[in-house]
Coordinates of C-alpha atoms and ligand atoms in Angstrom, one line a residue:
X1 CA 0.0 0.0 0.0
X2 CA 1.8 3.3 -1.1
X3 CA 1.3 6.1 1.1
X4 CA 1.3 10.2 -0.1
X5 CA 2.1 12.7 2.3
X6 CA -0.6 14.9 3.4
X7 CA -1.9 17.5 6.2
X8 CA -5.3 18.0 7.4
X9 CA -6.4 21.6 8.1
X10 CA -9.7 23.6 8.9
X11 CA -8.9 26.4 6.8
X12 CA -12.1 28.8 8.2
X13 CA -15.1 26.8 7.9
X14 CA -14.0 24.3 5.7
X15 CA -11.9 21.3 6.4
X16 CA -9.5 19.6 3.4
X17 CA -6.3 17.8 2.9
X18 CA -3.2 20.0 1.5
X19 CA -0.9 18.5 -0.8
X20 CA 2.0 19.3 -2.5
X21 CA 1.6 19.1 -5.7
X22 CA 5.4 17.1 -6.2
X23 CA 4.0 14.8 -3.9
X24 CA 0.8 13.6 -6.6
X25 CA 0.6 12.6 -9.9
X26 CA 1.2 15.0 -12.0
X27 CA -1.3 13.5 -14.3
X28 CA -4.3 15.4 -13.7
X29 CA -6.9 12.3 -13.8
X30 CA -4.2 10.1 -12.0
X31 CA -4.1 12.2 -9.5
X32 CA -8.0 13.2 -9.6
X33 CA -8.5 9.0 -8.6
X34 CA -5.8 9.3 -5.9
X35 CA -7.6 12.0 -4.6
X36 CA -10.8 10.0 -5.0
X37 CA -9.5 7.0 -2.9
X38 CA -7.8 8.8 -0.7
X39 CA -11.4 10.9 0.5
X40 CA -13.3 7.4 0.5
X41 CA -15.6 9.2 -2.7
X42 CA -18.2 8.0 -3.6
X43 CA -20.1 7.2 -0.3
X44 CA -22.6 8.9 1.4
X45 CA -20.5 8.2 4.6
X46 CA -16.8 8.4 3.0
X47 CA -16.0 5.9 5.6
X48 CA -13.2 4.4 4.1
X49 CA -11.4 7.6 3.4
X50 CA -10.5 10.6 5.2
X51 CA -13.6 12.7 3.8
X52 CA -15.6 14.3 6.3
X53 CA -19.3 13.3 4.5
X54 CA -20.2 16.9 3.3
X55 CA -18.7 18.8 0.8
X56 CA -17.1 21.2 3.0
X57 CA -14.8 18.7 4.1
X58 CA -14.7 16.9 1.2
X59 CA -11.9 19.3 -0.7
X60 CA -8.3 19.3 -1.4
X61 CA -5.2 22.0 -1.8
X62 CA -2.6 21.4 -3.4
X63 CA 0.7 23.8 -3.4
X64 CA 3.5 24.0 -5.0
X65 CA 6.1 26.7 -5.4
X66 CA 4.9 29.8 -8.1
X67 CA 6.9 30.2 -11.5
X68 CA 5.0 33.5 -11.3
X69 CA 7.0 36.6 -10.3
X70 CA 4.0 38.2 -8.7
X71 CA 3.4 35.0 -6.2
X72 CA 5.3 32.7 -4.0
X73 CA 2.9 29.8 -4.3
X74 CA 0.6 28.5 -6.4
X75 CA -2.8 26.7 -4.9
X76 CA -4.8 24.5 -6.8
X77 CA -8.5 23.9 -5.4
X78 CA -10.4 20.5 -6.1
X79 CA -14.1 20.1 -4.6
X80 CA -14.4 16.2 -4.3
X81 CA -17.8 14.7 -5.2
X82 CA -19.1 12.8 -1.6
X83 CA -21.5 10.5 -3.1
X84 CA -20.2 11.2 -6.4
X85 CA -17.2 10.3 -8.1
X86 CA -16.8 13.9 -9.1
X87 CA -13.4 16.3 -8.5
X88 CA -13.6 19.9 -10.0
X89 CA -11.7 22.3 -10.5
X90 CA -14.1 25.0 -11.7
X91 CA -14.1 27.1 -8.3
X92 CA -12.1 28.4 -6.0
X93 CA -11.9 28.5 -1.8
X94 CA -11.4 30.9 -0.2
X95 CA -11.8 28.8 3.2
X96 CA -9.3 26.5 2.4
X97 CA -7.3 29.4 0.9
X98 CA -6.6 30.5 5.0
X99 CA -4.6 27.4 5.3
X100 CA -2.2 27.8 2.3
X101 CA 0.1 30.3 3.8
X102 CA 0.6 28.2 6.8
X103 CA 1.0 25.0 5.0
X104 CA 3.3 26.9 2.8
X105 CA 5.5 27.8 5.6
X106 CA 5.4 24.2 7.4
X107 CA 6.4 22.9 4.0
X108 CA 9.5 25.0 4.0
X109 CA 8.3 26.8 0.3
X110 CA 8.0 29.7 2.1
X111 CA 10.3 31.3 4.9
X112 CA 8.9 32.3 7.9
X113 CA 9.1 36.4 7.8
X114 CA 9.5 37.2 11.3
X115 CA 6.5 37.7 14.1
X116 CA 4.4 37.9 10.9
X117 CA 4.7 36.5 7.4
X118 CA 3.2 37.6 4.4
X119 CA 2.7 34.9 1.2
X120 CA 1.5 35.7 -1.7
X121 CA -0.7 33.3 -3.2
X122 CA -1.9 32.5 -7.0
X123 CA -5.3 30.7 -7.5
X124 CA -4.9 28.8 -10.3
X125 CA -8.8 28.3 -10.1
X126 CA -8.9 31.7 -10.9
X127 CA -5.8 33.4 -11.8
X128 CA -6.2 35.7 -9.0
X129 CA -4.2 36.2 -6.7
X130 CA -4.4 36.9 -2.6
X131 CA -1.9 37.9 0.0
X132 CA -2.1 36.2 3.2
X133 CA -0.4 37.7 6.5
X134 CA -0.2 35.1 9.4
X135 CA 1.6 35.2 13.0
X136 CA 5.3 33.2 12.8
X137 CA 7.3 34.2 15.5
X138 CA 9.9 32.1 16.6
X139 CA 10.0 31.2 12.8
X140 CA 7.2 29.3 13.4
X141 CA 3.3 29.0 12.3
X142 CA 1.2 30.0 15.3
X143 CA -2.1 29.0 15.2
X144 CA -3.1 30.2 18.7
X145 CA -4.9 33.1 19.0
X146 CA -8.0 35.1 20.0
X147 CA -10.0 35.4 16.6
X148 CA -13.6 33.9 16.4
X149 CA -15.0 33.2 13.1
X150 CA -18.9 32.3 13.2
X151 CA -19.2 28.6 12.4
X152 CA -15.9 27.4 14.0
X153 CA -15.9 26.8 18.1
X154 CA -13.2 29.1 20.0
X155 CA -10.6 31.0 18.9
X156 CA -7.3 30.9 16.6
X157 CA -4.9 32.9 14.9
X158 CA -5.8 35.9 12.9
X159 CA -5.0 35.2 9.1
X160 CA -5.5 38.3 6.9
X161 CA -6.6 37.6 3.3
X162 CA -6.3 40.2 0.5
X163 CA -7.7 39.7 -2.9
X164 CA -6.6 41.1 -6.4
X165 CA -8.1 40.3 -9.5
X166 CA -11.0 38.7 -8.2
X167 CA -13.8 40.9 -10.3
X168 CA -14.6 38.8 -12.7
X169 CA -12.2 35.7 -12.1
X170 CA -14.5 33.2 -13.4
X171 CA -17.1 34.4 -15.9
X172 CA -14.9 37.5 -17.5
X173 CA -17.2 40.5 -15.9
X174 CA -18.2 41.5 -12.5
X175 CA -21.7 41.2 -14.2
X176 CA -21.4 38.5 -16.1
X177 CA -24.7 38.8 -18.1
X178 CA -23.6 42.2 -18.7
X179 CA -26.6 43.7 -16.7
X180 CA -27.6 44.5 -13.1
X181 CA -30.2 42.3 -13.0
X182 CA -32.5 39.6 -15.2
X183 CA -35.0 37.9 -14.7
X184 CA -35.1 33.8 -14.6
X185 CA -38.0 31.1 -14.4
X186 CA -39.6 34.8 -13.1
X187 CA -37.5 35.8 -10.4
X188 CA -35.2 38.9 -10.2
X189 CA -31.7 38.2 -10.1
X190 CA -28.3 39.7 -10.2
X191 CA -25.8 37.3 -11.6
X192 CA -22.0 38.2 -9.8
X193 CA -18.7 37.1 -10.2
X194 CA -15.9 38.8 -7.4
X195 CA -14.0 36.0 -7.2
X196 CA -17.0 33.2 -7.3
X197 CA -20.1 33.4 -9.3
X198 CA -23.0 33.3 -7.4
X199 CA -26.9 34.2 -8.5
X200 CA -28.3 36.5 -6.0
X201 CA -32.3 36.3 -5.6
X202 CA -34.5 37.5 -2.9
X203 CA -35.6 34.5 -0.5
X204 CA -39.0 36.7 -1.0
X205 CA -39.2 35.8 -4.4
X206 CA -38.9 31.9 -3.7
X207 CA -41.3 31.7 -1.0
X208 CA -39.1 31.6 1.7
X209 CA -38.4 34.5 4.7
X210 CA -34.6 33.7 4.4
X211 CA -34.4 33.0 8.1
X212 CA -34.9 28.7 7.5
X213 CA -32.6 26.2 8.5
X214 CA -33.7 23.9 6.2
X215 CA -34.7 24.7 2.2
X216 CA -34.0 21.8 1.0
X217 CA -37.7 22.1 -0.9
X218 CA -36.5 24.8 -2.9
X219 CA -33.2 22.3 -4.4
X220 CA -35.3 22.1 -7.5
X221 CA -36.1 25.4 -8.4
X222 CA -32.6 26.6 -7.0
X223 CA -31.3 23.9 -9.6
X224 CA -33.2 25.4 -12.6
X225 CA -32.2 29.0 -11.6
X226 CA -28.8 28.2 -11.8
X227 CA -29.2 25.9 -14.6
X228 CA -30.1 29.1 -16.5
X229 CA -28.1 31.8 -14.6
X230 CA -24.9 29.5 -15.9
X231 CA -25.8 29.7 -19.2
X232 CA -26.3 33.6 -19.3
X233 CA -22.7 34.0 -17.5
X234 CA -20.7 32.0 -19.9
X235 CA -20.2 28.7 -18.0
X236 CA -22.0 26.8 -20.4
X237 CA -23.4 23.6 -19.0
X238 CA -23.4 23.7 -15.5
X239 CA -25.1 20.9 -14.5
X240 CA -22.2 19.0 -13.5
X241 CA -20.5 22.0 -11.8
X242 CA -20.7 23.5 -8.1
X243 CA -21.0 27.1 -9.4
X244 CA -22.7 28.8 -9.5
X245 CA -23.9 29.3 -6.2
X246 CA -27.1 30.3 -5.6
X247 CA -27.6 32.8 -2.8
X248 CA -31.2 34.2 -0.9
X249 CA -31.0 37.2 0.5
X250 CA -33.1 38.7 3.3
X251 CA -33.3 41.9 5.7
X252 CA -30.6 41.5 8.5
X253 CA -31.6 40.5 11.7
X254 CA -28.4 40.5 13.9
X255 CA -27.1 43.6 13.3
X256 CA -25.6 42.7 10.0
X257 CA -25.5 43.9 6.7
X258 CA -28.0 41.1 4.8
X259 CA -29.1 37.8 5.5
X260 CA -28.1 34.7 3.4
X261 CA -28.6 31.4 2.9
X262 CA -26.8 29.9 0.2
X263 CA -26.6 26.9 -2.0
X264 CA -23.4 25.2 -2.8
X265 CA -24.8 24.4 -5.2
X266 CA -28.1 22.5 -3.9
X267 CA -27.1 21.6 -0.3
X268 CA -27.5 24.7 1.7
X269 CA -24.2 26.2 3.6
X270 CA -23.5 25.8 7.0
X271 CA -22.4 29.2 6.4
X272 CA -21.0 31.2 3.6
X273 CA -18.2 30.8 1.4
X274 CA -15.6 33.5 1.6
X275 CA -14.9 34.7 -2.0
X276 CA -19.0 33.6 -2.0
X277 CA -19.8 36.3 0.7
X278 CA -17.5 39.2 -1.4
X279 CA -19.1 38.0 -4.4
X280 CA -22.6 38.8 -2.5
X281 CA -21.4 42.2 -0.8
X282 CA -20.2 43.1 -4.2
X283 CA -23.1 42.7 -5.7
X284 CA -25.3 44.4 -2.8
X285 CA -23.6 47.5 -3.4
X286 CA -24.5 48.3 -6.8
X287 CA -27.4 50.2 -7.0
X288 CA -30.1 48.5 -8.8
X289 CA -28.9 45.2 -7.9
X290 CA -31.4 42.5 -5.9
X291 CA -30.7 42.7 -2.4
X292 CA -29.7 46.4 -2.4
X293 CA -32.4 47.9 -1.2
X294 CA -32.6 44.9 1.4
X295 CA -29.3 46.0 2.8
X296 CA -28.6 48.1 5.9
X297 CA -24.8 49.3 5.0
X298 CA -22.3 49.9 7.5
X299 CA -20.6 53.9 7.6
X300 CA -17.9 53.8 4.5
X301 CA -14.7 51.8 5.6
X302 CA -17.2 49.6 8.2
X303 CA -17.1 45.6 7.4
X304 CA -19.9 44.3 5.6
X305 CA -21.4 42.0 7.9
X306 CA -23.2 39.5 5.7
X307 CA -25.3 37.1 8.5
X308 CA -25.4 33.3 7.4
X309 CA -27.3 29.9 9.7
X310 CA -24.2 30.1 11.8
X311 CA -23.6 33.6 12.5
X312 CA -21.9 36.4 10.4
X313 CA -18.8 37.0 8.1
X314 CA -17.5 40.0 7.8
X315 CA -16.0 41.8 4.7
X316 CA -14.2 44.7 3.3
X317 CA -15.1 45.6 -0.7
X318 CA -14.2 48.9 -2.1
X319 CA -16.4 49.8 -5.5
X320 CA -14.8 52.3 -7.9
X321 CA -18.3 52.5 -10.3
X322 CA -18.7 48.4 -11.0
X323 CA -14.6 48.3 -10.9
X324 CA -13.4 46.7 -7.7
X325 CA -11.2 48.7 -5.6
X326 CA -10.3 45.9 -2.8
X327 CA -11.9 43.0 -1.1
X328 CA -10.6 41.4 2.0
X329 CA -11.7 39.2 5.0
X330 CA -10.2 37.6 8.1
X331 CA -10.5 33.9 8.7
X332 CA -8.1 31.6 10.6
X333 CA -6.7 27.9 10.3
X334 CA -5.8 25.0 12.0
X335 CA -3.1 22.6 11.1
X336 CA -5.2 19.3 12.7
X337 CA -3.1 16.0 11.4
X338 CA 0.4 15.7 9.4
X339 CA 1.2 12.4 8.2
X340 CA 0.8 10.2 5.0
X341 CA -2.6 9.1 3.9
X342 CA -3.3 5.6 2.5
X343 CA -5.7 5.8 -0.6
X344 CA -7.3 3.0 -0.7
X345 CA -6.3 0.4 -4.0
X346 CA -9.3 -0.3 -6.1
X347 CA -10.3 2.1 -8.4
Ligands
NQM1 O1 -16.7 30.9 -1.5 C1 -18.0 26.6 -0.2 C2 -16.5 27.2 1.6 C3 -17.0 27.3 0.2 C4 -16.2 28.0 -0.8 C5 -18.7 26.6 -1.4 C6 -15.5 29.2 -0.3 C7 -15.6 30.5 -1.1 O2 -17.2 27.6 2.5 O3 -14.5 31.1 -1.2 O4 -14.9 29.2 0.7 O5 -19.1 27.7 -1.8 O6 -18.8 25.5 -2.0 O7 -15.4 26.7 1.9

């Protein structure tokens, strides 16, 4: 049985095992069935793999040193299927995204900076790019520390995450029908892309208050909105693809900016994904977009605090117009297991 080195992290509130990439096949569906094995996919349970059953912590990262002069690492993001035998590479993470810097610094690709160290981090998902700062003193990751992030028990480590070159990552445009809004199977929506493409509808317009736990009756119609939205933003087929996401939106009710509940892309989030809750903010603040007129905005330079089942996430975007000037969040990440996992042999 041949083993492949690997860590496990929560990287905010995700969970996924970090690779580097020298360490896997570098033959993409080679290493997609490693991957595979290795997660225990398919199975409902993932029971003979290290897959935590869900597809938040069904996902890998994989790392390797950056032939880019503007980054010191590339990462790679792969959803893994649960029940299906699916691995895509079609979105991003900005969850597991906290843990790269870390990983890239146990890994020795990236020197420890001092009390804090700054990587910069291509996503080859996207082509973007984000800058993580992280505490090191000692020349070591410390991932002790008093930041909560909704969704995670305790504290951790502060990680800072800046993002360039997200507008439009995916789909070409921030808008990526080219208008503020349209108008699918009847319902209003703004179609987004800062850094994940999401469809943005008012939980109003589906029936729903935006304040379930469960909408698990709307997976259908959820499922032919973004069947649609895809098409209009360029992805072509997405019936086999986890974007987009599909997000309802709602008045806050804790003191936040909006309320959300999101499909990723028919299972509803614990949460919020990261570059999913920029995408969202984004879109919130363009006038004329759905949602706007829902949100309470914070005074200029204030978080967005976009609330979610578990709590809220807060972010920073900066509009210029519809050009984005910044977007940034704060997460933090746990290394939880370092070892060598053993895929398992048949196929
Ligand atoms: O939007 C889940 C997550 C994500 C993705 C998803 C993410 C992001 O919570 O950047 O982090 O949308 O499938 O990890």
């Amino acid at each position: 049985m041949t083993g492949v080195r690997c860590m496990l992290m929560r990287g905010g509130t995700s969970k996924g095992a970090y690779f580097l990439a020298a360490d896997l096949p570098s033959d993409p569906a080679e290493r997609d069935g490693l991957l595979l094995r290795a997660m225990g996919s398919p199975d409902p349970r993932q029971i003979d793999g290290i897959g935590g059953a869900h597809p938040l912590t069904s996902k890998a990262a994989i790392v390797a040193p950056s032939a880019d002069a503007a980054a010191d690492v590339d990462y790679l993001f792969l959803q893994l299927g649960v029940e299906e035998p699916t691995v895509s590479d079609r979105q991003n993470c900005g969850n597991l995204l906290a843990g790269v810097g870390p990983f890239a610094v146990e890994r020795g690709l990236v020197p420890a900076g001092g009390d804090r160290t700054v990587v910069r981090i291509r996503m080859l998902n996207t082509g973007s790019v984000a800058t993580a700062a992280f505490p090191t003193p000692g020349g070591a990751v410390d991932y002790d520390g008093g930041t909560a992030v909704s969704g995670v028990p305790g504290t951790a480590a502060r990680i800072d995450l800046d993002f360039a070159g997200t507008e439009g990552s995916t789909c070409g445009a921030l808008l990526p029908t080219g208008r503020v809004r349209d108008v699918i199977d009847g319902v209003e929506v703004t179609c987004v892309d800062n850094g994940m493409p999401v469809v943005v509808a008012a939980a109003s317009d589906l029936g729903a208050t935006g304040y379930e736990t469960d909408l698990s009756h709307l997976r259908d119609r959820v499922q032919s909105l973004r069947l649609r939205a895809g098409g209009l933003m360029g992805l072509g087929d997405v019936s086999a693809a986890s974007v987009p996401k599909t997000t309802l939106v709602a008045p806050p009710r804790d003191g936040g900016m909006i309320c959300t509940r999101t499909f990723i892309p028919l299972r509803m989030h614990t949460s919020i994904g990261v570059l999913g809750a920029v995408s969202v903010a984004t879109a919130l603040l363009i006038d004329g977009a759905v949602g706007h007129d829902l949100a309470e905005f914070p005074p200029p330079g204030a978080p967005m605090s976009v609330e979610h089942p578990t709590g809220r996430l807060d972010v920073v975007v900066e509009l210029d117009g519809t050009a984005v000037r910044r977007s940034s969040i704060v997460r933090t990440a746990r290394k939880l297991f370092d070892g060598t996992v053993f895929p398992r042999s048949w196929p």
